Amino acid sequence: MQKQPPLSSAVSIDGVGVQFRTKRADVTALDNVTVDVREREFVSIVGPSGCGKSTLLKLVAGLVRPTSGSITLRGEPVTSPRSDIGFVFQKAALLEWRTVRRNITLQGEMRRMPKAEIARRTAELIEMTGLAGFEDAMPHELSGGMQQRVSLCRALLHQPPVLLMDEPFGALDALTREQMNSELHRIWQETRTTVLLVTHSVAEAVYLSERVLVMSRRPGRVLEVLPVELPDRNDYSKAMASAEFGARTARIRELLGARTAHD
Ligand SMILES: Nc1ncnc2c1ncn2[C@@H]1O[C@H](COP(=O)(O)OP(=O)(O)O)[C@@H](O)[C@H]1O
Ligand SMILES: [Mg+2]
């Protein structure tokens, strides 16, 4: 097999520190975080609550400015909110008065994309995420998993090269979550977008990611970046039962557990 050419950097986080000033105190949310994410890579971020995971995603989106260091998105310094990203949050945040279809098209309408392109992309995404037949349903008629699919479609409509996800499946039951995990894996392969996923689930991180970034307690630092090579990710049960899966989850739990025990 021919060797793939090296892919270029999608997100570069270089020596980033973030301090928040509040009335009561200054909080150091992140301390000297450096990580490079390649184009098309899937990277998860795990770490204790309050260690700065959401802040890290907001930095990449240009919604928070670093106190020190710099962020580069596809070769350009991030200095203001970026429109060439997709963002999915734990809460689907759909407009209750719009149908599934019109919640998805909203992204294109706000960006003033051509109508025909919005319609074409919306149809493609509805198909890809298994929402066919629900185009005219209202958000309250959908299960939590379906709502997150709509929110994923909306985030992908403009074909963002980088998709940021902040605990997107945190509110779902365990079985729905597993199903969403294998669907997200397939969608990532189809769209070839770079993904940065924040999650509390070590299993989710290992199953989905090519690398997992493990953070320390606040102030968040990078403890370790673990590469993951699972034998057969397209078969969820097989991937989860593999020795590599067991070894990686054990290592991450050790890193997270060891820190909480001593700090
Ligand atoms: N806008 C803000 N102003 C003040 N403090 C903040 C702000 N955003 C986050 N923080 C603080 O920074 C720390 C990291 O927050 P966050 O990134 O949300 O952590 P995580 O997502 O890992 O739980 C927390 O202590 C939080 O209270
Ligand atoms: Mg968070």
Short mmCIF file of C-alpha atoms and ligand atoms in Angstrom, two decimals:
data_model
loop_
_atom_site.label_atom_id
_atom_site.label_comp_id
_atom_site.label_asym_id
_atom_site.label_seq_id
_atom_site.Cartn_x
_atom_site.Cartn_y
_atom_site.Cartn_z
CA MET A 1 0.00 0.00 0.00
CA GLN A 2 1.21 3.47 -0.82
CA LYS A 3 2.07 5.64 2.13
CA GLN A 4 -0.33 8.53 2.70
CA PRO A 5 1.27 11.98 2.47
CA PRO A 6 1.43 13.70 5.88
CA LEU A 7 -1.73 15.66 6.58
CA SER A 8 -1.40 19.29 7.59
CA SER A 9 -2.30 20.87 10.89
CA ALA A 10 -5.97 21.67 11.48
CA VAL A 11 -5.68 23.10 14.97
CA SER A 12 -2.52 24.20 16.69
CA ILE A 13 -2.63 25.12 20.38
CA ASP A 14 0.69 26.51 21.44
CA GLY A 15 1.63 27.20 25.05
CA VAL A 16 -1.86 28.40 25.90
CA GLY A 17 -2.79 29.71 29.31
CA VAL A 18 -6.16 31.17 30.30
CA GLN A 19 -6.93 33.22 33.36
CA PHE A 20 -10.42 34.39 34.19
CA ARG A 21 -10.83 37.46 36.36
CA THR A 22 -13.93 37.42 38.47
CA LYS A 23 -15.04 39.71 41.29
CA ARG A 24 -14.04 37.13 43.87
CA ALA A 25 -10.77 35.79 42.50
CA ASP A 26 -8.62 35.09 39.48
CA VAL A 27 -9.02 31.57 38.14
CA THR A 28 -6.33 29.89 36.10
CA ALA A 29 -8.35 27.62 33.83
CA LEU A 30 -5.56 26.40 31.57
CA ASP A 31 -1.81 26.35 32.01
CA ASN A 32 0.68 25.96 29.18
CA VAL A 33 -1.39 23.67 26.96
CA THR A 34 0.26 22.61 23.73
CA VAL A 35 -1.30 20.22 21.24
CA ASP A 36 -1.46 19.90 17.48
CA VAL A 37 -4.43 18.31 15.73
CA ARG A 38 -4.00 17.15 12.15
CA GLU A 39 -6.55 17.57 9.37
CA ARG A 40 -9.17 14.80 9.58
CA GLU A 41 -7.97 13.64 12.95
CA PHE A 42 -10.37 12.66 15.75
CA VAL A 43 -9.09 13.82 19.13
CA SER A 44 -10.93 13.53 22.44
CA ILE A 45 -10.28 15.54 25.56
CA VAL A 46 -10.91 14.01 28.97
CA GLY A 47 -10.26 15.42 32.43
CA PRO A 48 -11.90 16.25 35.75
CA SER A 49 -14.76 18.77 35.92
CA GLY A 50 -13.56 22.35 35.86
CA CYS A 51 -10.16 21.55 34.32
CA GLY A 52 -10.79 23.79 31.33
CA LYS A 53 -12.08 21.40 28.64
CA SER A 54 -14.92 23.68 27.51
CA THR A 55 -12.57 26.65 27.67
CA LEU A 56 -10.20 24.81 25.34
CA LEU A 57 -12.94 24.33 22.73
CA LYS A 58 -14.04 27.96 23.10
CA LEU A 59 -10.45 29.06 22.46
CA VAL A 60 -10.41 27.14 19.19
CA ALA A 61 -13.75 28.72 18.23
CA GLY A 62 -12.36 32.17 19.04
CA LEU A 63 -14.99 32.69 21.76
CA VAL A 64 -12.37 33.00 24.53
CA ARG A 65 -9.02 34.75 24.16
CA PRO A 66 -5.90 33.14 25.63
CA THR A 67 -4.02 35.04 28.35
CA SER A 68 -0.79 33.60 26.96
CA GLY A 69 0.21 31.49 23.97
CA SER A 70 -1.59 31.24 20.65
CA ILE A 71 -4.15 29.22 18.69
CA THR A 72 -3.97 28.59 14.97
CA LEU A 73 -6.83 27.18 12.91
CA ARG A 74 -5.78 25.81 9.53
CA GLY A 75 -2.73 28.04 9.45
CA GLU A 76 -4.49 31.24 10.52
CA PRO A 77 -4.18 32.75 14.00
CA VAL A 78 -7.52 32.74 15.85
CA THR A 79 -8.20 36.29 17.00
CA SER A 80 -12.00 36.55 16.79
CA PRO A 81 -15.02 34.19 16.66
CA ARG A 82 -14.61 31.79 13.77
CA SER A 83 -17.35 30.87 11.35
CA ASP A 84 -15.50 27.98 9.73
CA ILE A 85 -16.24 25.58 12.59
CA GLY A 86 -19.21 23.51 13.75
CA PHE A 87 -20.15 23.36 17.44
CA VAL A 88 -22.31 20.75 19.18
CA PHE A 89 -23.19 21.16 22.86
CA GLN A 90 -24.63 18.81 25.48
CA LYS A 91 -28.01 20.46 25.10
CA ALA A 92 -29.30 20.28 21.54
CA ALA A 93 -30.59 23.90 21.75
CA LEU A 94 -33.12 23.52 18.95
CA LEU A 95 -35.74 26.14 18.15
CA GLU A 96 -38.99 24.67 19.48
CA TRP A 97 -41.15 26.37 16.83
CA ARG A 98 -39.15 25.12 13.86
CA THR A 99 -39.37 21.65 12.32
CA VAL A 100 -36.38 19.32 12.16
CA ARG A 101 -35.66 20.44 8.61
CA ARG A 102 -35.94 24.14 9.44
CA ASN A 103 -33.69 23.77 12.48
CA ILE A 104 -31.02 22.38 10.17
CA THR A 105 -31.49 24.93 7.38
CA LEU A 106 -31.14 27.73 9.94
CA GLN A 107 -27.35 27.35 9.78
CA GLY A 108 -27.37 28.00 6.04
CA GLU A 109 -29.88 30.85 6.30
CA MET A 110 -27.72 32.65 8.86
CA ARG A 111 -24.72 32.24 6.57
CA ARG A 112 -26.71 33.35 3.52
CA MET A 113 -25.81 30.19 1.63
CA PRO A 114 -27.63 29.66 -1.70
CA LYS A 115 -31.10 28.14 -1.15
CA ALA A 116 -30.48 25.17 -3.43
CA GLU A 117 -27.25 24.30 -1.63
CA ILE A 118 -28.96 24.51 1.77
CA ALA A 119 -31.69 22.16 0.56
CA ARG A 120 -29.20 19.71 -0.95
CA ARG A 121 -26.96 19.62 2.13
CA THR A 122 -29.94 19.30 4.47
CA ALA A 123 -31.29 16.32 2.54
CA GLU A 124 -27.84 14.67 2.54
CA LEU A 125 -27.38 15.13 6.27
CA ILE A 126 -30.87 13.93 7.14
CA GLU A 127 -30.11 10.79 5.18
CA MET A 128 -26.65 10.35 6.74
CA THR A 129 -27.91 10.69 10.31
CA GLY A 130 -30.98 8.50 9.91
CA LEU A 131 -33.49 11.30 10.38
CA ALA A 132 -35.37 10.51 7.17
CA GLY A 133 -39.11 10.54 7.84
CA PHE A 134 -38.76 13.06 10.67
CA GLU A 135 -38.11 16.17 8.56
CA ASP A 136 -41.40 17.77 9.54
CA ALA A 137 -41.42 16.71 13.19
CA MET A 138 -41.09 19.33 15.92
CA PRO A 139 -38.18 19.06 18.39
CA HIS A 140 -40.44 18.12 21.34
CA GLU A 141 -41.61 15.07 19.38
CA LEU A 142 -38.05 13.67 19.24
CA SER A 143 -36.04 11.56 21.67
CA GLY A 144 -32.82 13.00 23.13
CA GLY A 145 -30.72 11.00 20.67
CA MET A 146 -32.74 12.27 17.70
CA GLN A 147 -32.46 15.85 18.93
CA GLN A 148 -28.68 15.50 19.07
CA ARG A 149 -28.71 14.17 15.51
CA VAL A 150 -30.52 17.33 14.42
CA SER A 151 -28.00 19.43 16.26
CA LEU A 152 -25.18 17.50 14.56
CA CYS A 153 -26.76 18.09 11.14
CA ARG A 154 -27.02 21.80 11.90
CA ALA A 155 -23.35 21.89 12.93
CA LEU A 156 -22.28 20.11 9.73
CA LEU A 157 -24.46 21.96 7.22
CA HIS A 158 -21.77 24.39 6.04
CA GLN A 159 -19.18 21.59 5.84
CA PRO A 160 -16.92 22.98 8.54
CA PRO A 161 -13.39 21.60 8.37
CA VAL A 162 -13.34 21.44 12.17
CA LEU A 163 -16.15 20.12 14.36
CA LEU A 164 -16.08 20.92 18.08
CA MET A 165 -18.25 18.79 20.38
CA ASP A 166 -18.70 19.51 24.08
CA GLU A 167 -20.12 16.45 25.89
CA PRO A 168 -22.67 15.97 23.12
CA PHE A 169 -23.99 12.66 24.44
CA GLY A 170 -23.75 13.40 28.17
CA ALA A 171 -27.51 13.59 28.64
CA LEU A 172 -28.35 10.36 26.79
CA ASP A 173 -29.01 6.94 28.26
CA ALA A 174 -26.22 4.36 27.95
CA LEU A 175 -27.64 2.40 25.02
CA THR A 176 -28.53 5.46 22.95
CA ARG A 177 -25.09 6.80 23.67
CA GLU A 178 -23.39 3.66 22.32
CA GLN A 179 -25.52 3.86 19.21
CA MET A 180 -24.63 7.53 18.75
CA ASN A 181 -20.95 6.65 19.20
CA SER A 182 -20.92 4.15 16.35
CA GLU A 183 -22.95 6.56 14.21
CA LEU A 184 -20.58 9.41 14.92
CA HIS A 185 -17.67 7.18 13.93
CA ARG A 186 -19.31 6.44 10.60
CA ILE A 187 -20.24 10.10 10.03
CA TRP A 188 -16.69 11.20 10.82
CA GLN A 189 -15.39 8.74 8.22
CA GLU A 190 -17.87 9.99 5.64
CA THR A 191 -17.36 13.70 6.22
CA ARG A 192 -13.61 13.54 6.83
CA THR A 193 -13.87 16.48 9.14
CA THR A 194 -11.46 17.11 12.00
CA VAL A 195 -13.17 16.46 15.33
CA LEU A 196 -12.33 17.72 18.82
CA LEU A 197 -14.61 15.98 21.32
CA VAL A 198 -14.87 16.73 25.03
CA THR A 199 -16.30 13.82 26.99
CA HIS A 200 -16.58 12.41 30.50
CA SER A 201 -16.76 8.89 29.13
CA VAL A 202 -13.37 7.21 28.84
CA ALA A 203 -14.92 4.41 26.75
CA GLU A 204 -16.42 6.92 24.33
CA ALA A 205 -13.09 8.73 24.00
CA VAL A 206 -11.12 5.55 23.32
CA TYR A 207 -13.65 4.06 20.91
CA LEU A 208 -13.92 7.21 18.79
CA SER A 209 -10.47 8.76 18.87
CA GLU A 210 -7.16 8.43 17.14
CA ARG A 211 -5.67 10.26 20.10
CA VAL A 212 -6.95 11.05 23.57
CA LEU A 213 -5.72 14.11 25.43
CA VAL A 214 -5.83 13.58 29.19
CA MET A 215 -5.89 16.72 31.30
CA SER A 216 -5.00 17.33 34.93
CA ARG A 217 -7.22 18.98 37.50
CA ARG A 218 -7.45 22.75 37.34
CA PRO A 219 -5.37 24.54 36.23
CA GLY A 220 -5.72 22.22 33.27
CA ARG A 221 -2.46 20.90 31.88
CA VAL A 222 -1.84 18.13 29.40
CA LEU A 223 -0.97 14.98 31.38
CA GLU A 224 -0.61 12.75 28.36
CA VAL A 225 -1.71 12.41 24.75
CA LEU A 226 -2.39 8.73 24.03
CA PRO A 227 -2.58 7.32 20.52
CA VAL A 228 -5.30 4.69 20.06
CA GLU A 229 -5.28 2.07 17.36
CA LEU A 230 -8.32 -0.17 17.58
CA PRO A 231 -8.45 -3.21 15.30
CA ASP A 232 -11.98 -2.85 13.96
CA ARG A 233 -13.87 0.29 14.89
CA ASN A 234 -16.64 -0.38 12.40
CA ASP A 235 -17.71 -3.28 14.59
CA TYR A 236 -18.56 -1.61 17.90
CA SER A 237 -18.62 -4.75 20.07
CA LYS A 238 -15.41 -6.09 18.57
CA ALA A 239 -13.59 -2.80 19.06
CA MET A 240 -14.78 -2.55 22.67
CA ALA A 241 -13.69 -6.14 23.40
CA SER A 242 -10.17 -5.68 22.00
CA ALA A 243 -7.02 -5.79 24.13
CA GLU A 244 -6.04 -2.33 22.88
CA PHE A 245 -9.35 -0.88 24.10
CA GLY A 246 -8.81 -2.43 27.54
CA ALA A 247 -5.22 -1.22 27.79
CA ARG A 248 -6.01 2.36 26.74
CA THR A 249 -9.03 2.80 29.00
CA ALA A 250 -7.04 1.38 31.91
CA ARG A 251 -4.19 3.82 31.29
CA ILE A 252 -6.52 6.82 31.07
CA ARG A 253 -8.39 5.81 34.22
CA GLU A 254 -5.05 5.45 35.98
CA LEU A 255 -3.98 8.93 34.87
CA LEU A 256 -7.27 10.48 35.96
CA GLY A 257 -7.52 8.47 39.18
CA ALA A 258 -3.93 8.98 40.23
CA ARG A 259 -4.32 12.74 39.99
CA THR A 260 -7.55 12.94 41.94
CA ALA A 261 -6.13 10.72 44.71
CA HIS A 262 -3.09 12.91 45.39
CA ASP A 263 -4.05 16.48 44.45
N1 LIG B 1 -16.28 33.08 31.63
C1 LIG B 1 -15.73 32.64 32.77
N2 LIG B 1 -15.48 33.48 33.80
C2 LIG B 1 -14.92 33.04 34.94
N3 LIG B 1 -14.54 31.77 35.15
C3 LIG B 1 -14.75 30.89 34.18
C4 LIG B 1 -15.36 31.25 32.93
N4 LIG B 1 -15.45 30.16 32.15
C5 LIG B 1 -14.93 29.14 32.86
N5 LIG B 1 -14.50 29.57 34.08
C6 LIG B 1 -13.83 28.75 35.09
O1 LIG B 1 -12.72 28.13 34.48
C7 LIG B 1 -12.59 26.79 34.93
C8 LIG B 1 -12.66 25.84 33.74
O2 LIG B 1 -13.99 25.85 33.22
P1 LIG B 1 -14.47 24.90 32.04
O3 LIG B 1 -13.61 25.13 30.86
O4 LIG B 1 -15.92 25.12 31.87
O5 LIG B 1 -14.17 23.45 32.64
P2 LIG B 1 -14.67 22.00 32.15
O6 LIG B 1 -15.37 22.18 30.86
O7 LIG B 1 -13.44 21.17 32.07
O8 LIG B 1 -15.58 21.49 33.24
C9 LIG B 1 -13.69 26.57 35.95
O9 LIG B 1 -13.15 26.79 37.23
C10 LIG B 1 -14.71 27.61 35.62
O10 LIG B 1 -15.42 28.00 36.75
MG MG B 2 -17.33 21.77 30.25
#
